[in-house]
PDB file of C-alpha atoms and ligand atoms in Angstrom:
ATOM      1  CA  MET A   8       0.000   0.000   0.000  1.00 97.00           C
ATOM      2  CA  ILE A   9       1.281   3.460  -0.912  1.00 98.00           C
ATOM      3  CA  ILE A  10       0.235   6.373   1.302  1.00 98.00           C
ATOM      4  CA  ALA A  11       0.842   9.902  -0.012  1.00 98.00           C
ATOM      5  CA  VAL A  12       0.900  12.742   2.505  1.00 98.00           C
ATOM      6  CA  ASP A  13       1.180  16.259   1.099  1.00 98.00           C
ATOM      7  CA  GLY A  14       0.849  19.679   2.674  1.00 97.00           C
ATOM      8  CA  PRO A  15       2.496  22.993   3.485  1.00 96.00           C
ATOM      9  CA  ALA A  16       5.253  23.616   6.050  1.00 94.00           C
ATOM     10  CA  ALA A  17       4.511  22.769   9.689  1.00 94.00           C
ATOM     11  CA  SER A  18       1.064  21.384   8.861  1.00 95.00           C
ATOM     12  CA  GLY A  19       1.771  18.209  10.827  1.00 94.00           C
ATOM     13  CA  LYS A  20       2.292  16.031   7.751  1.00 96.00           C
ATOM     14  CA  GLY A  21       5.661  14.654   8.906  1.00 95.00           C
ATOM     15  CA  THR A  22       4.386  13.541  12.298  1.00 95.00           C
ATOM     16  CA  LEU A  23       1.309  12.024  10.681  1.00 97.00           C
ATOM     17  CA  ALA A  24       3.296  10.218   7.969  1.00 98.00           C
ATOM     18  CA  ARG A  25       5.672   8.740  10.565  1.00 98.00           C
ATOM     19  CA  ARG A  26       2.782   7.509  12.693  1.00 98.00           C
ATOM     20  CA  LEU A  27       0.986   5.955   9.727  1.00 98.00           C
ATOM     21  CA  ALA A  28       4.216   4.249   8.669  1.00 98.00           C
ATOM     22  CA  GLY A  29       4.689   2.869  12.195  1.00 98.00           C
ATOM     23  CA  HIS A  30       1.092   1.674  12.359  1.00 98.00           C
ATOM     24  CA  PHE A  31       1.194  -0.183   9.034  1.00 98.00           C
ATOM     25  CA  GLY A  32       4.848  -1.293   9.331  1.00 98.00           C
ATOM     26  CA  LEU A  33       5.744   0.584   6.132  1.00 98.00           C
ATOM     27  CA  PRO A  34       8.994   2.413   5.310  1.00 98.00           C
ATOM     28  CA  HIS A  35       8.712   6.217   5.405  1.00 98.00           C
ATOM     29  CA  LEU A  36      10.444   8.899   3.347  1.00 97.00           C
ATOM     30  CA  ASP A  37      10.401  12.587   4.295  1.00 97.00           C
ATOM     31  CA  THR A  38      10.970  13.904   0.767  1.00 98.00           C
ATOM     32  CA  GLY A  39      11.544  17.452   2.041  1.00 97.00           C
ATOM     33  CA  LEU A  40      14.900  16.218   3.341  1.00 98.00           C
ATOM     34  CA  LEU A  41      16.012  15.517  -0.249  1.00 98.00           C
ATOM     35  CA  TYR A  42      15.385  19.144  -1.251  1.00 98.00           C
ATOM     36  CA  ARG A  43      16.985  20.312   1.990  1.00 98.00           C
ATOM     37  CA  ALA A  44      20.066  18.146   1.327  1.00 98.00           C
ATOM     38  CA  THR A  45      20.251  19.589  -2.191  1.00 98.00           C
ATOM     39  CA  ALA A  46      20.120  23.132  -0.815  1.00 98.00           C
ATOM     40  CA  ASP A  47      22.684  22.259   1.840  1.00 98.00           C
ATOM     41  CA  GLY A  48      25.030  20.944  -0.863  1.00 97.00           C
ATOM     42  CA  VAL A  49      24.727  24.171  -2.856  1.00 98.00           C
ATOM     43  CA  LEU A  50      25.172  26.435   0.179  1.00 96.00           C
ATOM     44  CA  ALA A  51      28.147  24.428   1.497  1.00 95.00           C
ATOM     45  CA  ALA A  52      29.897  24.899  -1.858  1.00 94.00           C
ATOM     46  CA  GLY A  53      29.234  28.661  -1.668  1.00 95.00           C
ATOM     47  CA  GLY A  54      26.763  28.442  -4.573  1.00 95.00           C
ATOM     48  CA  ASP A  55      23.479  30.184  -5.351  1.00 96.00           C
ATOM     49  CA  PRO A  56      20.311  28.067  -4.723  1.00 96.00           C
ATOM     50  CA  GLU A  57      18.829  29.511  -7.919  1.00 95.00           C
ATOM     51  CA  ASP A  58      21.742  28.351 -10.102  1.00 97.00           C
ATOM     52  CA  ALA A  59      20.044  25.420 -11.883  1.00 97.00           C
ATOM     53  CA  ALA A  60      23.251  23.638 -12.935  1.00 96.00           C
ATOM     54  CA  ALA A  61      24.808  23.801  -9.448  1.00 97.00           C
ATOM     55  CA  ALA A  62      21.553  22.758  -7.783  1.00 98.00           C
ATOM     56  CA  ALA A  63      20.938  19.847 -10.165  1.00 97.00           C
ATOM     57  CA  ALA A  64      24.518  18.630  -9.572  1.00 97.00           C
ATOM     58  CA  ALA A  65      23.936  18.832  -5.795  1.00 97.00           C
ATOM     59  CA  ALA A  66      20.635  16.943  -6.183  1.00 98.00           C
ATOM     60  CA  ALA A  67      22.401  14.173  -8.100  1.00 97.00           C
ATOM     61  CA  ARG A  68      24.818  13.789  -5.158  1.00 96.00           C
ATOM     62  CA  VAL A  69      22.057  13.382  -2.524  1.00 97.00           C
ATOM     63  CA  ASP A  70      22.332  10.046  -0.756  1.00 95.00           C
ATOM     64  CA  PRO A  71      18.970   9.232   0.883  1.00 93.00           C
ATOM     65  CA  GLY A  72      20.726   6.792   3.203  1.00 92.00           C
ATOM     66  CA  ARG A  73      22.938   9.525   4.662  1.00 93.00           C
ATOM     67  CA  LEU A  74      20.734  12.473   5.570  1.00 95.00           C
ATOM     68  CA  ASP A  75      21.689  14.531   8.617  1.00 94.00           C
ATOM     69  CA  THR A  76      18.123  15.381   9.686  1.00 93.00           C
ATOM     70  CA  ALA A  77      19.034  17.645  12.629  1.00 89.00           C
ATOM     71  CA  ARG A  78      21.264  19.818  10.450  1.00 92.00           C
ATOM     72  CA  LEU A  79      18.898  19.818   7.470  1.00 95.00           C
ATOM     73  CA  LYS A  80      15.966  21.058   9.571  1.00 89.00           C
ATOM     74  CA  ARG A  81      17.681  24.467   9.979  1.00 85.00           C
ATOM     75  CA  ASP A  82      15.565  27.402   8.820  1.00 84.00           C
ATOM     76  CA  ASP A  83      18.122  28.899   6.411  1.00 88.00           C
ATOM     77  CA  ILE A  84      18.233  25.516   4.697  1.00 94.00           C
ATOM     78  CA  ALA A  85      14.408  25.439   4.503  1.00 92.00           C
ATOM     79  CA  GLN A  86      14.332  28.745   2.617  1.00 92.00           C
ATOM     80  CA  ALA A  87      17.049  27.624   0.204  1.00 96.00           C
ATOM     81  CA  ALA A  88      15.266  24.257  -0.185  1.00 97.00           C
ATOM     82  CA  SER A  89      12.140  25.950  -1.497  1.00 95.00           C
ATOM     83  CA  ARG A  90      14.312  27.815  -4.040  1.00 96.00           C
ATOM     84  CA  VAL A  91      16.075  24.722  -5.393  1.00 97.00           C
ATOM     85  CA  ALA A  92      12.734  22.879  -5.334  1.00 97.00           C
ATOM     86  CA  ALA A  93      11.320  25.307  -7.915  1.00 96.00           C
ATOM     87  CA  LEU A  94      13.946  24.218 -10.461  1.00 97.00           C
ATOM     88  CA  PRO A  95      12.699  21.503 -12.871  1.00 97.00           C
ATOM     89  CA  ALA A  96      16.245  20.073 -13.198  1.00 97.00           C
ATOM     90  CA  VAL A  97      16.379  19.483  -9.448  1.00 98.00           C
ATOM     91  CA  ARG A  98      12.944  17.845  -9.373  1.00 97.00           C
ATOM     92  CA  ARG A  99      13.969  15.604 -12.283  1.00 98.00           C
ATOM     93  CA  ALA A 100      17.194  14.580 -10.531  1.00 97.00           C
ATOM     94  CA  LEU A 101      15.251  13.507  -7.426  1.00 98.00           C
ATOM     95  CA  LEU A 102      12.330  11.857  -9.223  1.00 98.00           C
ATOM     96  CA  ASP A 103      13.522   8.287  -9.798  1.00 97.00           C
ATOM     97  CA  LEU A 104      14.679   7.620  -6.280  1.00 97.00           C
ATOM     98  CA  GLN A 105      11.358   8.856  -4.847  1.00 98.00           C
ATOM     99  CA  ARG A 106       9.311   6.806  -7.314  1.00 98.00           C
ATOM    100  CA  ALA A 107      11.398   3.726  -6.565  1.00 98.00           C
ATOM    101  CA  PHE A 108      10.918   4.264  -2.824  1.00 98.00           C
ATOM    102  CA  ALA A 109       7.141   4.596  -3.262  1.00 98.00           C
ATOM    103  CA  HIS A 110       6.852   1.537  -5.469  1.00 98.00           C
ATOM    104  CA  GLN A 111       9.018  -0.862  -3.465  1.00 98.00           C
ATOM    105  CA  PRO A 112       7.389  -4.223  -2.682  1.00 98.00           C
ATOM    106  CA  GLY A 113       4.872  -3.824   0.136  1.00 97.00           C
ATOM    107  CA  GLY A 114       4.570  -0.077  -0.407  1.00 98.00           C
ATOM    108  CA  ALA A 115       5.612   2.968   1.583  1.00 98.00           C
ATOM    109  CA  VAL A 116       4.539   6.242   3.145  1.00 98.00           C
ATOM    110  CA  LEU A 117       5.961   9.436   1.624  1.00 98.00           C
ATOM    111  CA  ASP A 118       5.394  12.998   2.719  1.00 98.00           C
ATOM    112  CA  GLY A 119       6.092  16.127   0.725  1.00 98.00           C
ATOM    113  CA  ARG A 120       4.440  18.535  -1.687  1.00 97.00           C
ATOM    114  CA  ASP A 121       3.958  16.512  -4.893  1.00 97.00           C
ATOM    115  CA  ILE A 122       3.552  12.917  -3.742  1.00 98.00           C
ATOM    116  CA  ALA A 123      -0.052  12.505  -4.926  1.00 98.00           C
ATOM    117  CA  THR A 124       0.435  14.656  -8.030  1.00 97.00           C
ATOM    118  CA  VAL A 125       3.805  13.504  -9.415  1.00 97.00           C
ATOM    119  CA  ILE A 126       5.654  10.851  -7.404  1.00 98.00           C
ATOM    120  CA  ALA A 127       2.819   8.385  -6.831  1.00 98.00           C
ATOM    121  CA  PRO A 128      -0.452   9.444  -8.498  1.00 98.00           C
ATOM    122  CA  ASP A 129      -1.388   5.762  -8.109  1.00 97.00           C
ATOM    123  CA  ALA A 130      -1.149   5.915  -4.285  1.00 98.00           C
ATOM    124  CA  ASP A 131      -3.831   3.940  -2.473  1.00 98.00           C
ATOM    125  CA  ALA A 132      -4.530   6.715   0.033  1.00 98.00           C
ATOM    126  CA  LYS A 133      -3.866  10.426  -0.445  1.00 98.00           C
ATOM    127  CA  LEU A 134      -3.929  12.912   2.377  1.00 98.00           C
ATOM    128  CA  PHE A 135      -3.552  16.667   2.175  1.00 98.00           C
ATOM    129  CA  VAL A 136      -2.654  18.002   5.598  1.00 98.00           C
ATOM    130  CA  THR A 137      -3.077  21.692   6.272  1.00 97.00           C
ATOM    131  CA  ALA A 138      -3.616  24.265   9.043  1.00 97.00           C
ATOM    132  CA  THR A 139      -3.929  28.033   9.247  1.00 98.00           C
ATOM    133  CA  PRO A 140      -0.676  30.019   8.875  1.00 97.00           C
ATOM    134  CA  ALA A 141      -0.975  31.251  12.478  1.00 98.00           C
ATOM    135  CA  VAL A 142      -1.266  27.709  13.841  1.00 97.00           C
ATOM    136  CA  ARG A 143       1.605  26.479  11.664  1.00 97.00           C
ATOM    137  CA  ALA A 144       3.844  29.387  12.677  1.00 97.00           C
ATOM    138  CA  THR A 145       3.108  28.740  16.367  1.00 97.00           C
ATOM    139  CA  ARG A 146       3.972  25.055  15.923  1.00 94.00           C
ATOM    140  CA  ARG A 147       7.224  25.834  14.138  1.00 93.00           C
ATOM    141  CA  LEU A 148       8.105  28.457  16.792  1.00 94.00           C
ATOM    142  CA  ASN A 149       7.561  25.917  19.593  1.00 94.00           C
ATOM    143  CA  GLU A 150       9.613  23.356  17.688  1.00 89.00           C
ATOM    144  CA  LEU A 151      12.531  25.795  17.267  1.00 88.00           C
ATOM    145  CA  GLN A 152      12.370  26.969  20.872  1.00 91.00           C
ATOM    146  CA  GLY A 153      12.191  23.337  22.022  1.00 89.00           C
ATOM    147  CA  GLN A 154      15.489  22.770  20.209  1.00 84.00           C
ATOM    148  CA  GLY A 155      16.984  25.731  22.083  1.00 87.00           C
ATOM    149  CA  ARG A 156      17.034  27.925  18.955  1.00 85.00           C
ATOM    150  CA  PRO A 157      15.983  31.520  19.569  1.00 86.00           C
ATOM    151  CA  ALA A 158      13.106  32.489  17.260  1.00 91.00           C
ATOM    152  CA  ILE A 159      10.548  35.283  16.944  1.00 95.00           C
ATOM    153  CA  TYR A 160       6.938  34.565  15.946  1.00 97.00           C
ATOM    154  CA  ALA A 161       6.760  37.342  13.329  1.00 97.00           C
ATOM    155  CA  ASP A 162       9.930  36.081  11.597  1.00 95.00           C
ATOM    156  CA  VAL A 163       8.736  32.473  11.621  1.00 95.00           C
ATOM    157  CA  LEU A 164       5.362  33.488  10.138  1.00 97.00           C
ATOM    158  CA  ARG A 165       6.999  35.649   7.441  1.00 96.00           C
ATOM    159  CA  ASP A 166       9.389  32.855   6.398  1.00 93.00           C
ATOM    160  CA  LEU A 167       6.588  30.318   6.330  1.00 95.00           C
ATOM    161  CA  LEU A 168       4.370  32.532   4.139  1.00 96.00           C
ATOM    162  CA  ALA A 169       7.291  33.180   1.767  1.00 93.00           C
ATOM    163  CA  ARG A 170       7.854  29.442   1.432  1.00 92.00           C
ATOM    164  CA  ASP A 171       4.096  28.769   0.990  1.00 94.00           C
ATOM    165  CA  ALA A 172       4.009  31.304  -1.839  1.00 94.00           C
ATOM    166  CA  ARG A 173       7.044  29.815  -3.623  1.00 93.00           C
ATOM    167  CA  ASP A 174       5.815  26.240  -3.153  1.00 93.00           C
ATOM    168  CA  SER A 175       2.304  26.860  -4.438  1.00 94.00           C
ATOM    169  CA  GLN A 176       3.045  29.342  -7.214  1.00 94.00           C
ATOM    170  CA  ARG A 177       5.958  27.579  -8.932  1.00 93.00           C
ATOM    171  CA  ALA A 178       5.343  26.170 -12.399  1.00 92.00           C
ATOM    172  CA  SER A 179       6.961  22.803 -11.674  1.00 93.00           C
ATOM    173  CA  ALA A 180       4.951  20.479  -9.383  1.00 91.00           C
ATOM    174  CA  PRO A 181       3.273  23.189  -7.281  1.00 92.00           C
ATOM    175  CA  LEU A 182       1.738  22.301  -3.940  1.00 93.00           C
ATOM    176  CA  THR A 183      -1.900  21.437  -4.592  1.00 93.00           C
ATOM    177  CA  ALA A 184      -4.489  18.976  -3.290  1.00 94.00           C
ATOM    178  CA  VAL A 185      -5.818  16.339  -5.678  1.00 96.00           C
ATOM    179  CA  GLU A 186      -9.585  15.816  -5.786  1.00 96.00           C
ATOM    180  CA  THR A 187      -9.429  12.356  -4.239  1.00 96.00           C
ATOM    181  CA  ALA A 188      -7.345  13.421  -1.228  1.00 97.00           C
ATOM    182  CA  LEU A 189      -8.688  13.649   2.300  1.00 97.00           C
ATOM    183  CA  ILE A 190      -8.201  17.301   3.263  1.00 98.00           C
ATOM    184  CA  LEU A 191      -7.168  17.165   6.883  1.00 98.00           C
ATOM    185  CA  ASP A 192      -7.195  20.600   8.522  1.00 97.00           C
ATOM    186  CA  THR A 193      -5.245  20.109  11.743  1.00 96.00           C
ATOM    187  CA  SER A 194      -5.740  23.703  13.006  1.00 96.00           C
ATOM    188  CA  SER A 195      -7.858  22.512  15.912  1.00 96.00           C
ATOM    189  CA  LEU A 196      -6.714  18.884  16.094  1.00 95.00           C
ATOM    190  CA  ASN A 197      -3.938  17.466  18.233  1.00 93.00           C
ATOM    191  CA  ALA A 198      -1.588  14.825  16.819  1.00 92.00           C
ATOM    192  CA  ASP A 199      -3.719  11.941  18.144  1.00 96.00           C
ATOM    193  CA  GLU A 200      -6.933  13.334  16.654  1.00 96.00           C
ATOM    194  CA  ALA A 201      -5.259  13.951  13.291  1.00 96.00           C
ATOM    195  CA  PHE A 202      -3.883  10.422  13.327  1.00 98.00           C
ATOM    196  CA  ASP A 203      -7.292   8.879  14.168  1.00 98.00           C
ATOM    197  CA  ARG A 204      -8.985  10.660  11.255  1.00 98.00           C
ATOM    198  CA  ALA A 205      -6.205   9.812   8.833  1.00 98.00           C
ATOM    199  CA  LEU A 206      -6.177   6.186   9.953  1.00 98.00           C
ATOM    200  CA  ALA A 207      -9.941   5.811   9.423  1.00 98.00           C
ATOM    201  CA  PHE A 208      -9.537   7.190   5.889  1.00 98.00           C
ATOM    202  CA  VAL A 209      -6.561   4.954   5.046  1.00 98.00           C
ATOM    203  CA  VAL A 210      -8.274   1.811   6.398  1.00 97.00           C
ATOM    204  CA  CYS A 211     -11.307   2.640   4.260  1.00 95.00           C
ATOM    205  CA  ALA A 212      -9.117   3.209   1.171  1.00 93.00           C
ATOM    206  CA  GLN A 213      -7.260  -0.020   1.884  1.00 91.00           C
ATOM    207  CA  SER A 214     -10.443  -2.081   2.079  1.00 89.00           C
ATOM    208  CA  SER A 215     -11.702  -0.729  -1.253  1.00 84.00           C
ATOM    209  CA  ARG A 216      -8.467  -1.563  -3.118  1.00 80.00           C
TER     210      ARG A 216
HETATM  211  O1  CDP B  14       9.251  20.403   7.177  1.00 96.84           O
HETATM  212  P1  CDP B  14       8.639  21.444   6.279  1.00 96.84           P
HETATM  213  O2  CDP B  14       7.230  21.132   5.927  1.00 96.84           O
HETATM  214  O3  CDP B  14       8.856  22.823   6.797  1.00 96.84           O
HETATM  215  O4  CDP B  14       9.466  21.444   4.924  1.00 96.84           O
HETATM  216  P2  CDP B  14       9.966  20.189   4.098  1.00 96.84           P
HETATM  217  O5  CDP B  14       8.852  19.222   3.911  1.00 96.84           O
HETATM  218  O6  CDP B  14      11.226  19.683   4.728  1.00 96.84           O
HETATM  219  O7  CDP B  14      10.301  20.815   2.643  1.00 96.84           O
HETATM  220  C1  CDP B  14      11.282  21.815   2.458  1.00 96.84           C
HETATM  221  C2  CDP B  14      11.038  22.434   1.094  1.00 96.84           C
HETATM  222  O8  CDP B  14      11.291  21.439   0.094  1.00 96.84           O
HETATM  223  C3  CDP B  14       9.612  22.896   0.842  1.00 96.84           C
HETATM  224  O9  CDP B  14       9.391  24.243   1.205  1.00 96.84           O
HETATM  225  C4  CDP B  14       9.437  22.681  -0.663  1.00 96.84           C
HETATM  226  O10 CDP B  14       9.850  23.799  -1.393  1.00 96.84           O
HETATM  227  C5  CDP B  14      10.378  21.543  -0.987  1.00 96.84           C
HETATM  228  N1  CDP B  14       9.694  20.262  -1.232  1.00 96.84           N
HETATM  229  C6  CDP B  14       9.154  20.038  -2.484  1.00 96.84           C
HETATM  230  O11 CDP B  14       9.175  20.920  -3.336  1.00 96.84           O
HETATM  231  N2  CDP B  14       8.602  18.832  -2.798  1.00 96.84           N
HETATM  232  C7  CDP B  14       8.542  17.868  -1.879  1.00 96.84           C
HETATM  233  N3  CDP B  14       8.001  16.689  -2.220  1.00 96.84           N
HETATM  234  C8  CDP B  14       9.042  18.076  -0.585  1.00 96.84           C
HETATM  235  C9  CDP B  14       9.611  19.302  -0.275  1.00 96.84           C
END
């Protein structure tokens, strides 16, 4: 079974995807880390995240088995990630490994922005996780402060809105919900409630396969 989980930043899609993967005993891929690793590669080499050739070369060097999640979750890397992610050459370079991960025997859970639209349009269950910008900014702020990183709400909200705009307005694989997805607005749901609703939907999709 393939489960596709898409949504904007700090919507709760990562937590939900991990819990679904644990529940069904499926492997999970946080595809955002691939774009973050690409951006990290460009920045570490002193390059410009909007230089398509440099970014595509960095994408080709991404090793999904060696991703330093703690480092890649940094906010400067997130902003650069949404810049490299707008480049078709980068998306092409990361396509095959994501499709192969999704279509491995037994299936998988993937979260990102284009799982249901591009990576696995044939997914058995598609979820689009969202929440209001204010709720998402508060979540991200708490996450950063919990990691001991000083952060200001207004800055977090501004960065998040900038990334939302880039991710949904780009020409290549923009963030959008497919018609058959469950739209899960987690603005007033805690992680357990979001999981329960998603699980009910996935079980239903699974039984009608
Ligand atoms: O964790 P968060 O939701 O903040 O971001 P992420 O999922 O790690 O993704 C970082 C950036 O990578 C996003 O802002 C997107 O621009 C890009 N991305 C994408 O274009 N397609 C994906 N499937 C996953 C991420």
